[in-house]
Short mmCIF file of C-alpha atoms and ligand atoms in Angstrom, two decimals:
data_model
loop_
_atom_site.label_atom_id
_atom_site.label_comp_id
_atom_site.label_asym_id
_atom_site.label_seq_id
_atom_site.Cartn_x
_atom_site.Cartn_y
_atom_site.Cartn_z
CA MET S 1 0.18 -0.05 -0.13
CA ARG S 2 1.22 3.66 -0.83
CA LEU S 3 -0.23 6.22 1.58
CA ALA S 4 -0.42 10.04 0.92
CA VAL S 5 -1.26 11.21 4.76
CA ASP S 6 -1.89 14.43 6.40
CA ILE S 7 -0.71 15.09 9.89
CA ASP S 8 -2.64 17.55 11.88
CA GLY S 9 -6.11 16.29 12.36
CA THR S 10 -5.25 12.75 10.78
CA LEU S 11 -2.53 11.22 12.63
CA THR S 12 -2.97 13.11 16.22
CA ARG S 13 -5.05 12.11 18.74
CA GLY S 14 -7.86 14.79 18.59
CA ASP S 15 -7.71 15.43 22.73
CA GLY S 16 -6.94 18.99 22.16
CA SER S 17 -3.11 18.52 22.69
CA GLY S 18 -2.22 18.22 18.89
CA ALA S 19 -0.25 15.10 19.96
CA LEU S 20 0.60 12.43 17.66
CA ASP S 21 -0.89 9.38 18.57
CA PRO S 22 1.68 6.45 18.88
CA SER S 23 -0.60 3.83 17.56
CA VAL S 24 0.03 5.31 14.10
CA PHE S 25 3.57 4.45 13.95
CA GLU S 26 3.20 0.73 13.37
CA PRO S 27 0.67 1.16 10.53
CA LEU S 28 2.87 3.98 8.85
CA ARG S 29 6.09 1.15 9.40
CA ALA S 30 4.10 -1.57 7.84
CA VAL S 31 3.05 0.06 4.26
CA GLU S 32 5.36 0.04 1.59
CA THR S 33 5.39 3.70 0.76
CA VAL S 34 4.59 6.83 2.73
CA VAL S 35 4.29 10.25 1.54
CA VAL S 36 3.42 12.77 4.37
CA CYS S 37 1.69 15.79 2.78
CA THR S 38 1.23 18.38 5.20
CA GLY S 39 0.95 22.24 5.72
CA LYS S 40 3.86 22.15 8.21
CA VAL S 41 7.20 22.74 6.95
CA LEU S 42 9.81 20.43 5.77
CA PRO S 43 11.47 19.89 9.02
CA ASN S 44 8.16 19.00 10.78
CA ALA S 45 7.60 16.21 8.04
CA ASN S 46 11.39 15.04 8.07
CA ALA S 47 11.38 14.77 11.82
CA LEU S 48 7.98 12.76 11.88
CA CYS S 49 9.44 10.09 9.62
CA THR S 50 12.79 10.10 11.09
CA TYR S 51 11.29 9.38 14.53
CA VAL S 52 8.74 6.78 13.22
CA GLY S 53 11.44 4.99 11.41
CA ILE S 54 10.34 5.62 7.62
CA GLU S 55 11.92 6.92 4.55
CA PRO S 56 11.19 11.03 4.90
CA ASN S 57 9.05 11.33 1.37
CA ALA S 58 7.22 14.45 1.88
CA VAL S 59 4.63 17.23 0.43
CA ALA S 60 5.37 20.20 2.95
CA GLU S 61 3.98 23.77 3.16
CA THR S 62 0.86 22.46 1.23
CA GLY S 63 2.78 21.57 -2.10
CA GLY S 64 5.22 24.46 -1.89
CA VAL S 65 8.39 22.33 -0.85
CA THR S 66 8.77 18.59 -1.86
CA TYR S 67 11.29 16.05 -0.58
CA ALA S 68 11.98 12.61 -2.11
CA ASP S 69 15.02 10.48 -2.67
CA GLY S 70 17.09 12.85 -1.05
CA ASP S 71 16.13 15.82 -3.20
CA VAL S 72 14.31 18.92 -2.11
CA ARG S 73 12.48 20.97 -4.55
CA PHE S 74 10.62 24.32 -4.12
CA HIS S 75 7.47 25.22 -6.16
CA VAL S 76 8.02 28.78 -5.87
CA PRO S 77 5.03 31.13 -6.29
CA ASP S 78 5.03 34.01 -8.66
CA GLU S 79 2.45 35.92 -6.67
CA ASP S 80 3.75 38.36 -4.07
CA LEU S 81 4.26 36.59 -0.51
CA GLU S 82 6.52 39.53 0.76
CA GLY S 83 3.90 42.33 -0.58
CA PHE S 84 1.40 40.51 1.63
CA VAL S 85 3.48 40.28 4.73
CA GLU S 86 4.80 44.03 4.24
CA GLU S 87 1.01 44.83 3.96
CA TYR S 88 -0.62 42.41 6.51
CA ALA S 89 1.99 42.54 9.08
CA PRO S 90 4.62 45.24 8.86
CA ASP S 91 6.10 44.25 12.28
CA GLY S 92 6.30 40.49 11.06
CA ASP S 93 3.73 39.79 13.57
CA LEU S 94 1.40 36.87 12.38
CA GLY S 95 -0.29 36.07 15.48
CA TRP S 96 2.21 33.66 16.96
CA GLU S 97 3.18 33.85 20.58
CA GLY S 98 7.03 34.40 21.17
CA THR S 99 9.45 33.70 18.25
CA ASP S 100 7.23 32.66 15.26
CA LEU S 101 8.65 29.18 14.89
CA VAL S 102 5.42 28.49 12.58
CA ASN S 103 6.99 30.60 9.85
CA ARG S 104 10.86 30.35 10.78
CA TRP S 105 11.59 27.28 8.26
CA ARG S 106 8.75 28.23 5.87
CA GLU S 107 9.72 29.14 2.45
CA THR S 108 6.74 29.17 0.00
CA GLU S 109 3.80 30.55 1.96
CA VAL S 110 2.98 32.17 4.94
CA ALA S 111 0.79 30.92 7.88
CA VAL S 112 -1.21 33.19 10.10
CA SER S 113 -2.67 32.38 13.58
CA LEU S 114 -6.41 31.38 13.67
CA ASP S 115 -6.70 34.10 16.36
CA ARG S 116 -6.55 36.64 13.47
CA SER S 117 -9.70 37.73 11.47
CA LYS S 118 -10.10 35.37 8.20
CA ASP S 119 -11.77 38.06 6.31
CA GLU S 120 -8.96 40.39 6.90
CA VAL S 121 -6.34 37.60 5.91
CA LYS S 122 -8.22 36.90 2.81
CA ARG S 123 -8.77 40.50 1.73
CA VAL S 124 -5.12 41.45 1.85
CA ALA S 125 -3.90 38.05 0.17
CA GLU S 126 -6.33 38.55 -2.69
CA ARG S 127 -4.85 41.89 -3.24
CA HIS S 128 -1.64 39.92 -3.83
CA GLY S 129 -2.88 37.30 -5.94
CA LEU S 130 -2.81 34.74 -3.10
CA GLU S 131 -5.36 32.31 -1.84
CA VAL S 132 -6.14 31.37 2.04
CA LEU S 133 -6.66 27.95 3.11
CA ASP S 134 -8.01 27.07 6.56
CA THR S 135 -6.72 23.91 8.13
CA GLY S 136 -8.26 24.35 11.60
CA TYR S 137 -4.83 24.84 12.68
CA ALA S 138 -3.63 28.16 10.63
CA TYR S 139 -4.74 30.39 7.74
CA HIS S 140 -2.15 29.08 4.89
CA VAL S 141 -1.50 32.02 2.49
CA LYS S 142 -0.23 30.58 -0.72
CA SER S 143 -0.20 30.61 -4.42
CA PRO S 144 -3.14 29.46 -6.08
CA ASP S 145 -0.94 27.28 -8.23
CA VAL S 146 0.31 25.31 -5.51
CA ASP S 147 -1.27 22.76 -3.26
CA LYS S 148 -0.72 19.17 -1.84
CA GLY S 149 -2.05 17.39 -5.18
CA GLN S 150 0.37 18.90 -7.00
CA GLY S 151 3.04 18.06 -4.56
CA LEU S 152 2.28 14.45 -4.51
CA VAL S 153 2.41 14.31 -8.30
CA ALA S 154 5.87 15.48 -8.25
CA VAL S 155 7.08 13.17 -5.25
CA ALA S 156 5.27 9.96 -6.86
CA ASP S 157 7.09 10.93 -10.21
CA ARG S 158 10.40 10.89 -8.35
CA LEU S 159 9.78 7.71 -6.76
CA GLY S 160 8.74 6.21 -10.07
CA PHE S 161 4.96 5.63 -8.98
CA ASP S 162 1.81 7.07 -10.31
CA PRO S 163 -0.20 9.48 -8.18
CA SER S 164 -3.40 6.88 -8.44
CA GLU S 165 -1.20 4.26 -6.64
CA PHE S 166 -1.77 6.28 -3.56
CA VAL S 167 -4.41 6.31 -0.73
CA ALA S 168 -4.84 9.80 0.41
CA ILE S 169 -6.24 10.33 3.91
CA GLY S 170 -6.77 13.64 5.48
CA ASP S 171 -8.95 16.14 7.28
CA SER S 172 -9.36 19.72 5.69
CA GLU S 173 -9.53 21.64 2.84
CA ASN S 174 -5.79 21.38 2.28
CA ASP S 175 -6.04 17.83 1.60
CA VAL S 176 -8.50 18.12 -1.14
CA GLY S 177 -5.56 18.30 -3.84
CA THR S 178 -4.35 14.78 -2.58
CA PHE S 179 -7.70 13.59 -2.67
CA ASP S 180 -8.08 14.48 -6.16
CA ARG S 181 -4.80 12.92 -7.57
CA ALA S 182 -4.81 9.94 -5.62
CA GLY S 183 -6.58 6.53 -6.40
CA VAL S 184 -8.60 6.41 -3.24
CA SER S 185 -9.25 8.90 -0.90
CA TYR S 186 -10.41 9.05 2.87
CA ALA S 187 -11.61 11.93 5.02
CA VAL S 188 -11.50 11.03 8.92
CA ALA S 189 -14.74 11.74 10.77
CA ASN S 190 -13.60 14.96 12.30
CA ALA S 191 -12.66 16.23 8.71
CA ASP S 192 -14.20 19.79 7.60
CA GLU S 193 -17.08 19.90 5.20
CA THR S 194 -15.07 20.60 2.36
CA ALA S 195 -12.82 17.62 2.69
CA ARG S 196 -15.60 15.31 3.56
CA GLU S 197 -17.46 16.24 0.34
CA ALA S 198 -14.23 15.77 -1.78
CA ALA S 199 -13.24 12.42 -0.24
CA GLU S 200 -14.37 9.06 -1.76
CA PHE S 201 -15.05 7.67 1.73
CA VAL S 202 -15.35 9.10 5.16
CA THR S 203 -14.20 7.07 8.23
CA GLU S 204 -16.56 6.23 11.32
CA ALA S 205 -13.58 6.95 13.64
CA SER S 206 -12.19 10.67 14.27
CA TYR S 207 -8.47 11.50 14.04
CA SER S 208 -5.77 8.78 14.42
CA ARG S 209 -8.63 6.05 14.88
CA GLY S 210 -10.01 7.37 11.46
CA PHE S 211 -6.42 6.84 10.08
CA ILE S 212 -6.08 3.38 11.30
CA GLU S 213 -9.78 2.41 10.14
CA ALA S 214 -8.64 3.54 6.50
CA VAL S 215 -5.45 1.84 6.50
CA GLU S 216 -7.36 -1.22 7.71
CA ARG S 217 -10.28 -0.79 5.16
CA GLU S 218 -7.82 -0.61 2.44
CA ARG S 219 -5.96 -3.96 3.55
CA ASP S 220 -9.14 -5.60 3.74
CA ARG S 221 -10.04 -4.61 0.09
CA GLY S 222 -6.50 -5.77 -1.11
O1 LIG V 1 -0.47 22.86 10.34
C1 LIG V 1 -1.37 22.99 9.78
O2 LIG V 1 -2.10 24.01 9.35
C2 LIG V 1 -2.02 21.69 8.92
O3 LIG V 1 -1.18 20.80 8.80
P1 LIG V 1 -1.49 19.45 8.00
O4 LIG V 1 -1.71 19.83 6.58
O5 LIG V 1 -0.63 18.41 8.42
O6 LIG V 1 -2.93 19.06 8.81
MG1 LIG V 2 -4.56 18.40 8.44
#
């Protein structure tokens, strides 16, 4: 089985802590190929893969950064990210407390805290040709030409697979791109409406238990 799997809301426990559920580690280790497809930055995806003990194939920054076969690539937006930050947050404050570790290693998009007004983030983003995705964890301000689906295509190609060989599992509107490109798609039960509508299947269980349910169901389907 080849998996294109989201992190937040999909591999986490759903107890409000944001913590990974260690019971996903064995299922991740047991499948043939895993591509972690996340809105988080590459160092997050890389750390997850390293500590789970799987090869670090990743689509990070909602598709802006991909990593496969020891090779990092950037899908750099033509749009004006710097212009967005200059206008929206001239002091660089994107709503994160303390040192902004959310954006520190982010190279192709900007993540704004959910504490901020979504309408205002959208208004300013649109003026710079950018779009906003709400993952339930952050507002991702990004190029409309970049998404996790195009990232999965890029990684699959480098690994020598077709994207349709992948089972995509996710929880939010930033997973619709992978759902569209993968052969089969699952939204976990806690997923937002956009993801639930886009997915072929919705699991009965939520969060990490939904992920495990999807993997078991795919294994049963052979
Ligand atoms: O951090 C986020 O905003 C979302 O991350 P995810 O794509 O892994 O769910
Ligand atoms: Mg998610």
